[in-house]
Amino acid sequence: MRTLLFFTTIFLLCISSAAFSYIKGKEALLFQDMPTVVTASRQSLSVIESPATATIISREDIEHMTFNSVSELLRYVAGIEFFKSTGASFNIGMRGVNGLQANNVLILVDGRPIFSPTRNTNQCALIPEVQDDIERIEIIKGPGSVLYGSNAFSGVINIITRNPESLSGTHLTSSVGTFSNALYSITSGNRFGKWSYKFLAAWTQKSNIEDHNNQIKGLMKISGEAGYEIRPGEKATLSFGFSKGRLAVRPTASISSFDQDGFDGFLRGIYHRDDLKMDIWWRHFEASGDFKRTGHIRWRYDNLNFLFQNTFRTTNHTVVYGFETRFANLGATSYDSWHNQFLGSIFSEDRWRISTNWNLFAGLRVDYHSEAKFAVSPRLSLVRFLGSNKSLRFSVASAFKYPSYLQNYILMGTPFFSHKGNRDLEPENLTSIELAYQLWNPIGFSCTIATFYNNYSNMIDYDFSYKDNKFHLTYDNLYSMHQYGVELDGQYRFSKNFLVKANYSYVWKQKRDGVTFGPVPTNQINGEIRYNFDFGLWFDLRIHWQDTSECTLGLSPTNFSTISLRGLTPQEIERAVRNVKYFSSWHDVDGYWLGDLSMGYSPPGKWWKIALGVHNIFHERFKETSYSERADTTFTARFTMIF
Amino acid sequence: MIRAAFKKSNLLLLINALVIAFTPISAFSKDCSYQRALILLSSSFGPYIDAASILTNELKRYCPNIEIEQEDIQEPRGLFFKSKRKFRPTIVFPIGTDALIEAQRRYPNSPKVFSMVLDPPQEAILGSNTFGVILKIYYEKELEQLKRIKPDIKTIGCLYSKDTEEIIKELKKIVPTYGMQLIAIKLTSMKELEDKLDDLFRVSDAILAIPDTVIYNSIIAPRIIYMSIRYQKPFIGLSKKFTTSGALFSVDCDYLKSVRQAAKMAIAIMNGRSPERPVEYCKEFTTYFNLRTARLIGLKMSSEELKGLTIVAR
């Protein structure tokens, strides 16, 4: 105890002159930034005015986390369920629904969806972006289909990259860690008069399997952007990006959980004129792998997307409206043939300023899908300002998710087993009610208290049957369920140097056997203590606790393929049926503690900075899911040169 | 406001200027090289760092052999964090108000050339051997611009706290010369904010921001911007950031050019010349105008009226 007191006193002596001091000069007022969030409403609004609950991971947060993967930045956000599915890829769920590789949320990079329509998964590992190029991440919880359409189901995550002006130079980063975890990147951007450019090249690798036995997957990422400012408020930008390499991507089904050669690239043009935005992008994805049971599988798809968006304003109304189209073409060895798909949508949302203290958001989006036909997603959100920096919000919103290509088209089979898509599937639906209180005070105490009730219907799952001495696997709109939860998220800034954050989330799930349901902890707590010294040294300690997670794994296609290759004996049929029951029942993944400690030194005005991170400090060899990775303690050292 | 402050102490300033003008600056030879300059930063706030970088480049350009040290005044000085090696500067460059106050305390007799300072306390700029460039809020230009954009404006509202009473006194003299009446509402506690904001918007034709850290900070300023659009009344911001966030317009000092202005002043001093005035205001300014806000509050501007304004989009 005396030792503790002694060191505490020493620490306080060290920091005494720096802590609890703000910039007193009035000139700071001239340069202050006004906090805004753009993803929730496709317009720039302050956090308390947003029609949905928003959390922002800032540039400072990103620099302090020292993770080499983009996905891991999301671990400490209230209401996010985060599990490893392999060493290099992660399942990210939100508000109580988790699935393979974030297949219930929509992840965007500067507004461009990155989900793979093959299985509606979001593979963050394939984004041609690295931490040096990310300005902030906006996380919008709850349905977002009113503005973003399919897949904006339980939330939207928008990764916003840095603009060339804010890069203003070249950043060279080398970040290496234990278990062959490495990221090397060069990011460069600048503005010359009306022209601006940005370029990024990176190599990343990570050990894939739990015992880290040298199965390393490497990925190359290259992206670039050139912009021309025609006049203030009018700009044209052309960008491209791709990632290529070997990674345990899972673009199709669980049977392909092996490492594959993959390519994911895009070409994009954006024209902005004040509120008007026209955005066109083409995306090409392809992957192939050799699988033990099904041989070589290759699949690819191409998407051509066009988005038009504008804003109409009157005294009391701000209406965001637009339309979006997508032409898609997909083919795979395991599908019956190549398929073309067309998706079209129109959307509009009005922000009505009823009075000084009341805002009403009313929006509607109608989507058309060539297989699943029409889907309608409305949103009503009433915001009551309770002061200059707090608000109370009541929202009712609906979201949907179209069936994946796999669910629509897959066609595989052997004499003993058939796996067939269903073209009559309807979109999955979510209706959500939310009540939230938000207090935003970045220089003091900020908090969000949100309660929600979600009702899911038309959820698609495996439909299994055994007849004529053969297993049949297809998909159908099989079940409905509901859940509710609460999130408390707070932060207190004691001084400009000292920040403490904490959040708690609880979710109650309706348990239904025979469905596939990813692991979701009932209770989850995150905490963070951060101290920045003015001369550039900083410390950051993050703690995560989650209790037992409940999940079902659904059917195991691996079992089916094993059986199908060998033929069926009566004993095997019995075992297979037993396995089906086992995988479809609810079971638990143990709760655990996790800690990350990072520290760094970024001397002001210097050309270099360094950061060190120790992840998974409370190392208990726990498994993050019942079927995948363990978390070992890892170390990361990052060195960045800026010139 | 600064001008008003100076008017109050015109005599003191005059004496100060005369003393400086007729006193040879003995610390310097006619060659500015081989000097030891200390750049004192108020904090590691981004714009201060930018200013330090510009200052360093300018000094190095004209005085290649100058020895420059940089220090952030908020750097810890506890048991384990010893101060830097003993550096005895022949000239000090405070950046920001806090650094200027600290420089006056630490180096009362050394020449000081400050920059990036807005509305400094009088005791900070009246010391001997104190020179520099003050960032200015151009109230006259703002009012002139407002009158040009919306000639029918009769009342202009301003919310202030006890920290900014002097500014209000100054504005009470300036505003009537433009045919308008100032309605100044004082905020004594934050609990009154909502009511007083409502009052202000109800009785004023336009709202003017002043550098009051209690009120026009990053939390309340967006709220005022929102209300200005809701009530369709022009809000004149403090800077480009205010205008891009939705204020109708602002008249901004080019703060980086003001740093260069301070550097030129310093080079003259280091070469043994006395500046004409110990304290200058930043000379270059830009009027930023938010055309979208103009549309929202029902202002129709012809292209002729937009001449000379730098348009920013929110």
PDB file of C-alpha atoms in Angstrom, chain A residues 285-508:
ATOM      1  CA  PHE A 285     -13.893  -9.304 -56.678  1.00  0.00           C
ATOM      2  CA  GLU A 286     -12.489 -12.724 -57.282  1.00  0.00           C
ATOM      3  CA  ALA A 287     -11.192 -15.522 -55.124  1.00  0.00           C
ATOM      4  CA  SER A 288     -10.248 -19.115 -55.564  1.00  0.00           C
ATOM      5  CA  GLY A 289      -9.084 -21.952 -53.370  1.00  0.00           C
ATOM      6  CA  ASP A 290      -8.464 -25.661 -53.268  1.00  0.00           C
ATOM      7  CA  PHE A 291     -10.689 -27.425 -50.802  1.00  0.00           C
ATOM      8  CA  LYS A 292     -10.230 -30.848 -49.384  1.00  0.00           C
ATOM      9  CA  ARG A 293     -13.707 -32.111 -50.093  1.00  0.00           C
ATOM     10  CA  THR A 294     -15.052 -30.087 -52.958  1.00  0.00           C
ATOM     11  CA  GLY A 295     -11.908 -29.467 -54.992  1.00  0.00           C
ATOM     12  CA  HIS A 296     -11.065 -26.167 -56.614  1.00  0.00           C
ATOM     13  CA  ILE A 297     -13.694 -23.447 -56.328  1.00  0.00           C
ATOM     14  CA  ARG A 298     -13.427 -20.107 -58.046  1.00  0.00           C
ATOM     15  CA  TRP A 299     -15.929 -17.279 -57.838  1.00  0.00           C
ATOM     16  CA  ARG A 300     -16.066 -13.681 -58.851  1.00  0.00           C
ATOM     17  CA  TYR A 301     -18.439 -10.808 -59.214  1.00  0.00           C
ATOM     18  CA  ASP A 302     -18.544  -7.377 -60.751  1.00  0.00           C
ATOM     19  CA  ASN A 303     -20.712  -4.500 -59.614  1.00  0.00           C
ATOM     20  CA  LEU A 304     -21.390  -1.215 -61.312  1.00  0.00           C
ATOM     21  CA  ASN A 305     -23.025   1.251 -58.938  1.00  0.00           C
ATOM     22  CA  PHE A 306     -24.367   4.726 -59.446  1.00  0.00           C
ATOM     23  CA  LEU A 307     -25.586   7.070 -56.721  1.00  0.00           C
ATOM     24  CA  PHE A 308     -27.246  10.436 -57.161  1.00  0.00           C
ATOM     25  CA  GLN A 309     -27.931  12.494 -54.063  1.00  0.00           C
ATOM     26  CA  ASN A 310     -29.066  16.050 -53.521  1.00  0.00           C
ATOM     27  CA  THR A 311     -30.537  18.210 -50.773  1.00  0.00           C
ATOM     28  CA  PHE A 312     -33.476  20.544 -51.034  1.00  0.00           C
ATOM     29  CA  ARG A 313     -33.852  23.194 -48.354  1.00  0.00           C
ATOM     30  CA  THR A 314     -36.617  25.510 -47.284  1.00  0.00           C
ATOM     31  CA  THR A 315     -36.899  27.479 -44.094  1.00  0.00           C
ATOM     32  CA  ASN A 316     -38.036  24.577 -41.948  1.00  0.00           C
ATOM     33  CA  HIS A 317     -37.249  21.572 -44.087  1.00  0.00           C
ATOM     34  CA  THR A 318     -34.062  19.940 -45.269  1.00  0.00           C
ATOM     35  CA  VAL A 319     -34.842  17.104 -47.641  1.00  0.00           C
ATOM     36  CA  VAL A 320     -32.110  14.667 -48.674  1.00  0.00           C
ATOM     37  CA  TYR A 321     -33.165  12.685 -51.732  1.00  0.00           C
ATOM     38  CA  GLY A 322     -31.644  10.562 -54.428  1.00  0.00           C
ATOM     39  CA  PHE A 323     -31.516   7.279 -56.229  1.00  0.00           C
ATOM     40  CA  GLU A 324     -29.103   4.398 -56.495  1.00  0.00           C
ATOM     41  CA  THR A 325     -28.667   1.603 -59.040  1.00  0.00           C
ATOM     42  CA  ARG A 326     -26.495  -1.477 -59.108  1.00  0.00           C
ATOM     43  CA  PHE A 327     -25.834  -3.839 -61.960  1.00  0.00           C
ATOM     44  CA  ALA A 328     -24.193  -7.003 -60.756  1.00  0.00           C
ATOM     45  CA  ASN A 329     -22.815 -10.074 -62.376  1.00  0.00           C
ATOM     46  CA  LEU A 330     -21.749 -13.107 -60.440  1.00  0.00           C
ATOM     47  CA  GLY A 331     -20.449 -16.525 -61.188  1.00  0.00           C
ATOM     48  CA  ALA A 332     -18.880 -19.408 -59.311  1.00  0.00           C
ATOM     49  CA  THR A 333     -17.932 -22.993 -59.859  1.00  0.00           C
ATOM     50  CA  SER A 334     -20.522 -23.944 -57.253  1.00  0.00           C
ATOM     51  CA  TYR A 335     -23.404 -21.978 -58.807  1.00  0.00           C
ATOM     52  CA  ASP A 336     -25.617 -23.169 -61.567  1.00  0.00           C
ATOM     53  CA  SER A 337     -24.564 -20.421 -64.007  1.00  0.00           C
ATOM     54  CA  TRP A 338     -23.627 -16.769 -64.258  1.00  0.00           C
ATOM     55  CA  HIS A 339     -26.264 -14.431 -62.982  1.00  0.00           C
ATOM     56  CA  ASN A 340     -27.043 -10.821 -63.664  1.00  0.00           C
ATOM     57  CA  GLN A 341     -28.839  -8.812 -61.075  1.00  0.00           C
ATOM     58  CA  PHE A 342     -30.315  -5.355 -61.062  1.00  0.00           C
ATOM     59  CA  LEU A 343     -30.988  -3.297 -57.973  1.00  0.00           C
ATOM     60  CA  GLY A 344     -32.627   0.098 -58.049  1.00  0.00           C
ATOM     61  CA  SER A 345     -33.780   2.376 -55.294  1.00  0.00           C
ATOM     62  CA  ILE A 346     -35.114   5.826 -54.545  1.00  0.00           C
ATOM     63  CA  PHE A 347     -34.818   7.462 -51.142  1.00  0.00           C
ATOM     64  CA  SER A 348     -35.773  10.644 -49.396  1.00  0.00           C
ATOM     65  CA  GLU A 349     -35.650  11.924 -45.841  1.00  0.00           C
ATOM     66  CA  ASP A 350     -36.956  15.218 -44.538  1.00  0.00           C
ATOM     67  CA  ARG A 351     -35.623  16.950 -41.484  1.00  0.00           C
ATOM     68  CA  TRP A 352     -38.470  19.145 -40.330  1.00  0.00           C
ATOM     69  CA  ARG A 353     -37.630  21.822 -37.795  1.00  0.00           C
ATOM     70  CA  ILE A 354     -41.002  21.923 -36.076  1.00  0.00           C
ATOM     71  CA  SER A 355     -39.850  24.483 -33.549  1.00  0.00           C
ATOM     72  CA  THR A 356     -36.636  25.630 -31.983  1.00  0.00           C
ATOM     73  CA  ASN A 357     -36.528  22.571 -29.778  1.00  0.00           C
ATOM     74  CA  TRP A 358     -38.211  19.906 -31.898  1.00  0.00           C
ATOM     75  CA  ASN A 359     -36.936  18.178 -35.036  1.00  0.00           C
ATOM     76  CA  LEU A 360     -38.747  15.433 -36.893  1.00  0.00           C
ATOM     77  CA  PHE A 361     -36.950  13.197 -39.375  1.00  0.00           C
ATOM     78  CA  ALA A 362     -39.287  11.364 -41.745  1.00  0.00           C
ATOM     79  CA  GLY A 363     -37.790   9.190 -44.443  1.00  0.00           C
ATOM     80  CA  LEU A 364     -38.681   6.471 -46.894  1.00  0.00           C
ATOM     81  CA  ARG A 365     -36.713   4.283 -49.239  1.00  0.00           C
ATOM     82  CA  VAL A 366     -38.016   1.866 -51.844  1.00  0.00           C
ATOM     83  CA  ASP A 367     -35.662  -0.764 -53.254  1.00  0.00           C
ATOM     84  CA  TYR A 368     -36.121  -3.162 -56.113  1.00  0.00           C
ATOM     85  CA  HIS A 369     -34.177  -6.415 -56.445  1.00  0.00           C
ATOM     86  CA  SER A 370     -34.470  -8.643 -59.498  1.00  0.00           C
ATOM     87  CA  GLU A 371     -34.984 -11.776 -57.355  1.00  0.00           C
ATOM     88  CA  ALA A 372     -36.418 -10.562 -54.027  1.00  0.00           C
ATOM     89  CA  LYS A 373     -38.477  -7.756 -55.601  1.00  0.00           C
ATOM     90  CA  PHE A 374     -39.556  -4.708 -53.583  1.00  0.00           C
ATOM     91  CA  ALA A 375     -38.552  -3.658 -50.086  1.00  0.00           C
ATOM     92  CA  VAL A 376     -39.743  -0.552 -48.293  1.00  0.00           C
ATOM     93  CA  SER A 377     -37.872   1.003 -45.371  1.00  0.00           C
ATOM     94  CA  PRO A 378     -39.389   3.940 -43.495  1.00  0.00           C
ATOM     95  CA  ARG A 379     -37.947   5.886 -40.554  1.00  0.00           C
ATOM     96  CA  LEU A 380     -39.486   8.374 -38.156  1.00  0.00           C
ATOM     97  CA  SER A 381     -37.292  10.040 -35.598  1.00  0.00           C
ATOM     98  CA  LEU A 382     -38.414  12.760 -33.240  1.00  0.00           C
ATOM     99  CA  VAL A 383     -35.659  14.755 -31.549  1.00  0.00           C
ATOM    100  CA  ARG A 384     -36.300  17.040 -28.581  1.00  0.00           C
ATOM    101  CA  PHE A 385     -33.459  19.363 -27.602  1.00  0.00           C
ATOM    102  CA  LEU A 386     -33.183  19.679 -23.860  1.00  0.00           C
ATOM    103  CA  GLY A 387     -30.553  22.358 -23.843  1.00  0.00           C
ATOM    104  CA  SER A 388     -27.674  23.476 -25.933  1.00  0.00           C
ATOM    105  CA  ASN A 389     -25.898  20.135 -25.764  1.00  0.00           C
ATOM    106  CA  LYS A 390     -28.405  17.418 -24.945  1.00  0.00           C
ATOM    107  CA  SER A 391     -31.343  15.786 -26.629  1.00  0.00           C
ATOM    108  CA  LEU A 392     -33.945  13.095 -26.219  1.00  0.00           C
ATOM    109  CA  ARG A 393     -34.886  11.034 -29.256  1.00  0.00           C
ATOM    110  CA  PHE A 394     -37.595   8.560 -30.115  1.00  0.00           C
ATOM    111  CA  SER A 395     -37.161   6.591 -33.331  1.00  0.00           C
ATOM    112  CA  VAL A 396     -39.133   3.959 -35.180  1.00  0.00           C
ATOM    113  CA  ALA A 397     -37.367   2.496 -38.177  1.00  0.00           C
ATOM    114  CA  SER A 398     -37.425  -0.471 -40.445  1.00  0.00           C
ATOM    115  CA  ALA A 399     -34.567  -2.174 -42.265  1.00  0.00           C
ATOM    116  CA  PHE A 400     -34.143  -5.076 -44.622  1.00  0.00           C
ATOM    117  CA  LYS A 401     -31.543  -7.387 -46.045  1.00  0.00           C
ATOM    118  CA  TYR A 402     -31.793  -9.023 -49.443  1.00  0.00           C
ATOM    119  CA  PRO A 403     -30.847 -12.695 -49.741  1.00  0.00           C
ATOM    120  CA  SER A 404     -27.239 -13.300 -50.680  1.00  0.00           C
ATOM    121  CA  TYR A 405     -26.203 -14.769 -54.037  1.00  0.00           C
ATOM    122  CA  LEU A 406     -25.433 -17.981 -52.219  1.00  0.00           C
ATOM    123  CA  GLN A 407     -28.915 -18.178 -50.746  1.00  0.00           C
ATOM    124  CA  ASN A 408     -30.452 -17.446 -54.134  1.00  0.00           C
ATOM    125  CA  TYR A 409     -28.304 -19.436 -56.537  1.00  0.00           C
ATOM    126  CA  ILE A 410     -25.978 -22.037 -55.059  1.00  0.00           C
ATOM    127  CA  LEU A 411     -26.219 -25.441 -56.688  1.00  0.00           C
ATOM    128  CA  MET A 412     -23.925 -28.194 -55.462  1.00  0.00           C
ATOM    129  CA  GLY A 413     -24.477 -31.828 -54.985  1.00  0.00           C
ATOM    130  CA  THR A 414     -23.404 -35.439 -54.931  1.00  0.00           C
ATOM    131  CA  PRO A 415     -25.542 -38.561 -55.185  1.00  0.00           C
ATOM    132  CA  PHE A 416     -26.112 -38.341 -51.413  1.00  0.00           C
ATOM    133  CA  PHE A 417     -26.303 -34.600 -50.804  1.00  0.00           C
ATOM    134  CA  SER A 418     -27.753 -31.523 -52.489  1.00  0.00           C
ATOM    135  CA  HIS A 419     -27.225 -27.856 -51.630  1.00  0.00           C
ATOM    136  CA  LYS A 420     -29.551 -25.616 -53.598  1.00  0.00           C
ATOM    137  CA  GLY A 421     -30.406 -21.921 -53.590  1.00  0.00           C
ATOM    138  CA  ASN A 422     -33.939 -20.591 -53.400  1.00  0.00           C
ATOM    139  CA  ARG A 423     -34.989 -17.813 -55.774  1.00  0.00           C
ATOM    140  CA  ASP A 424     -38.293 -17.215 -54.014  1.00  0.00           C
ATOM    141  CA  LEU A 425     -36.711 -15.855 -50.847  1.00  0.00           C
ATOM    142  CA  GLU A 426     -38.060 -12.611 -49.482  1.00  0.00           C
ATOM    143  CA  PRO A 427     -35.917  -9.950 -47.816  1.00  0.00           C
ATOM    144  CA  GLU A 428     -35.249 -10.290 -44.090  1.00  0.00           C
ATOM    145  CA  ASN A 429     -36.911  -7.506 -42.098  1.00  0.00           C
ATOM    146  CA  LEU A 430     -36.168  -5.630 -38.906  1.00  0.00           C
ATOM    147  CA  THR A 431     -38.418  -3.152 -37.156  1.00  0.00           C
ATOM    148  CA  SER A 432     -36.826  -1.240 -34.331  1.00  0.00           C
ATOM    149  CA  ILE A 433     -38.049   1.174 -31.681  1.00  0.00           C
ATOM    150  CA  GLU A 434     -35.492   3.242 -29.824  1.00  0.00           C
ATOM    151  CA  LEU A 435     -35.475   5.822 -27.070  1.00  0.00           C
ATOM    152  CA  ALA A 436     -32.201   7.615 -26.537  1.00  0.00           C
ATOM    153  CA  TYR A 437     -30.774  10.439 -24.481  1.00  0.00           C
ATOM    154  CA  GLN A 438     -27.560  12.085 -25.647  1.00  0.00           C
ATOM    155  CA  LEU A 439     -25.406  14.595 -23.855  1.00  0.00           C
ATOM    156  CA  TRP A 440     -22.458  15.882 -25.848  1.00  0.00           C
ATOM    157  CA  ASN A 441     -19.756  17.832 -24.126  1.00  0.00           C
ATOM    158  CA  PRO A 442     -16.325  16.958 -25.489  1.00  0.00           C
ATOM    159  CA  ILE A 443     -14.555  19.097 -22.894  1.00  0.00           C
ATOM    160  CA  GLY A 444     -16.396  17.568 -19.945  1.00  0.00           C
ATOM    161  CA  PHE A 445     -18.925  14.801 -19.483  1.00  0.00           C
ATOM    162  CA  SER A 446     -20.638  13.200 -22.467  1.00  0.00           C
ATOM    163  CA  CYS A 447     -23.026  10.303 -22.376  1.00  0.00           C
ATOM    164  CA  THR A 448     -25.536   8.318 -24.373  1.00  0.00           C
ATOM    165  CA  ILE A 449     -28.282   6.192 -22.875  1.00  0.00           C
ATOM    166  CA  ALA A 450     -30.185   4.161 -25.440  1.00  0.00           C
ATOM    167  CA  THR A 451     -32.846   1.497 -25.082  1.00  0.00           C
ATOM    168  CA  PHE A 452     -34.153  -0.456 -28.044  1.00  0.00           C
ATOM    169  CA  TYR A 453     -36.603  -3.138 -29.020  1.00  0.00           C
ATOM    170  CA  ASN A 454     -35.961  -5.074 -32.244  1.00  0.00           C
ATOM    171  CA  ASN A 455     -38.390  -7.344 -34.023  1.00  0.00           C
ATOM    172  CA  TYR A 456     -36.978  -9.539 -36.793  1.00  0.00           C
ATOM    173  CA  SER A 457     -39.121 -11.308 -39.353  1.00  0.00           C
ATOM    174  CA  ASN A 458     -38.573 -13.378 -42.505  1.00  0.00           C
ATOM    175  CA  MET A 459     -35.134 -14.378 -41.272  1.00  0.00           C
ATOM    176  CA  ILE A 460     -33.440 -16.672 -43.750  1.00  0.00           C
ATOM    177  CA  ASP A 461     -31.784 -19.873 -42.584  1.00  0.00           C
ATOM    178  CA  TYR A 462     -30.852 -23.364 -43.686  1.00  0.00           C
ATOM    179  CA  ASP A 463     -33.808 -25.561 -44.452  1.00  0.00           C
ATOM    180  CA  PHE A 464     -32.685 -29.140 -43.935  1.00  0.00           C
ATOM    181  CA  SER A 465     -34.444 -32.304 -44.964  1.00  0.00           C
ATOM    182  CA  TYR A 466     -33.595 -35.971 -45.488  1.00  0.00           C
ATOM    183  CA  LYS A 467     -35.547 -37.955 -47.964  1.00  0.00           C
ATOM    184  CA  ASP A 468     -34.950 -40.567 -50.655  1.00  0.00           C
ATOM    185  CA  ASN A 469     -31.728 -41.561 -48.909  1.00  0.00           C
ATOM    186  CA  LYS A 470     -30.314 -38.072 -49.567  1.00  0.00           C
ATOM    187  CA  PHE A 471     -29.687 -34.898 -47.546  1.00  0.00           C
ATOM    188  CA  HIS A 472     -31.227 -31.749 -48.971  1.00  0.00           C
ATOM    189  CA  LEU A 473     -30.057 -28.342 -47.923  1.00  0.00           C
ATOM    190  CA  THR A 474     -31.729 -25.156 -49.109  1.00  0.00           C
ATOM    191  CA  TYR A 475     -32.738 -21.767 -47.677  1.00  0.00           C
ATOM    192  CA  ASP A 476     -36.059 -20.352 -46.625  1.00  0.00           C
ATOM    193  CA  ASN A 477     -37.614 -17.441 -44.725  1.00  0.00           C
ATOM    194  CA  LEU A 478     -37.908 -19.547 -41.636  1.00  0.00           C
ATOM    195  CA  TYR A 479     -38.274 -17.610 -38.446  1.00  0.00           C
ATOM    196  CA  SER A 480     -39.067 -14.431 -36.527  1.00  0.00           C
ATOM    197  CA  MET A 481     -37.631 -13.303 -33.215  1.00  0.00           C
ATOM    198  CA  HIS A 482     -37.383 -10.280 -30.983  1.00  0.00           C
ATOM    199  CA  GLN A 483     -34.882  -8.820 -28.563  1.00  0.00           C
ATOM    200  CA  TYR A 484     -34.356  -5.732 -26.467  1.00  0.00           C
ATOM    201  CA  GLY A 485     -31.417  -4.055 -24.855  1.00  0.00           C
ATOM    202  CA  VAL A 486     -29.865  -1.031 -23.267  1.00  0.00           C
ATOM    203  CA  GLU A 487     -26.583   0.799 -23.851  1.00  0.00           C
ATOM    204  CA  LEU A 488     -24.854   3.246 -21.523  1.00  0.00           C
ATOM    205  CA  ASP A 489     -21.887   5.038 -22.984  1.00  0.00           C
ATOM    206  CA  GLY A 490     -20.025   7.795 -21.196  1.00  0.00           C
ATOM    207  CA  GLN A 491     -16.791   9.692 -21.204  1.00  0.00           C
ATOM    208  CA  TYR A 492     -15.344  12.283 -18.900  1.00  0.00           C
ATOM    209  CA  ARG A 493     -12.517  14.582 -19.866  1.00  0.00           C
ATOM    210  CA  PHE A 494     -10.833  15.729 -16.675  1.00  0.00           C
ATOM    211  CA  SER A 495      -8.507  17.978 -18.640  1.00  0.00           C
ATOM    212  CA  LYS A 496      -7.318  18.233 -22.180  1.00  0.00           C
ATOM    213  CA  ASN A 497      -4.754  15.565 -21.278  1.00  0.00           C
ATOM    214  CA  PHE A 498      -6.791  13.133 -19.242  1.00  0.00           C
ATOM    215  CA  LEU A 499      -9.753  11.184 -20.582  1.00  0.00           C
ATOM    216  CA  VAL A 500     -11.767   8.336 -19.101  1.00  0.00           C
ATOM    217  CA  LYS A 501     -14.351   6.345 -21.082  1.00  0.00           C
ATOM    218  CA  ALA A 502     -16.708   3.562 -20.057  1.00  0.00           C
ATOM    219  CA  ASN A 503     -19.631   1.800 -21.622  1.00  0.00           C
ATOM    220  CA  TYR A 504     -22.018  -0.997 -20.770  1.00  0.00           C
ATOM    221  CA  SER A 505     -24.424  -2.877 -23.003  1.00  0.00           C
ATOM    222  CA  TYR A 506     -27.057  -5.456 -22.244  1.00  0.00           C
ATOM    223  CA  VAL A 507     -29.136  -7.435 -24.674  1.00  0.00           C
ATOM    224  CA  TRP A 508     -31.903  -9.959 -24.144  1.00  0.00           C
TER     225      TRP A 508
END
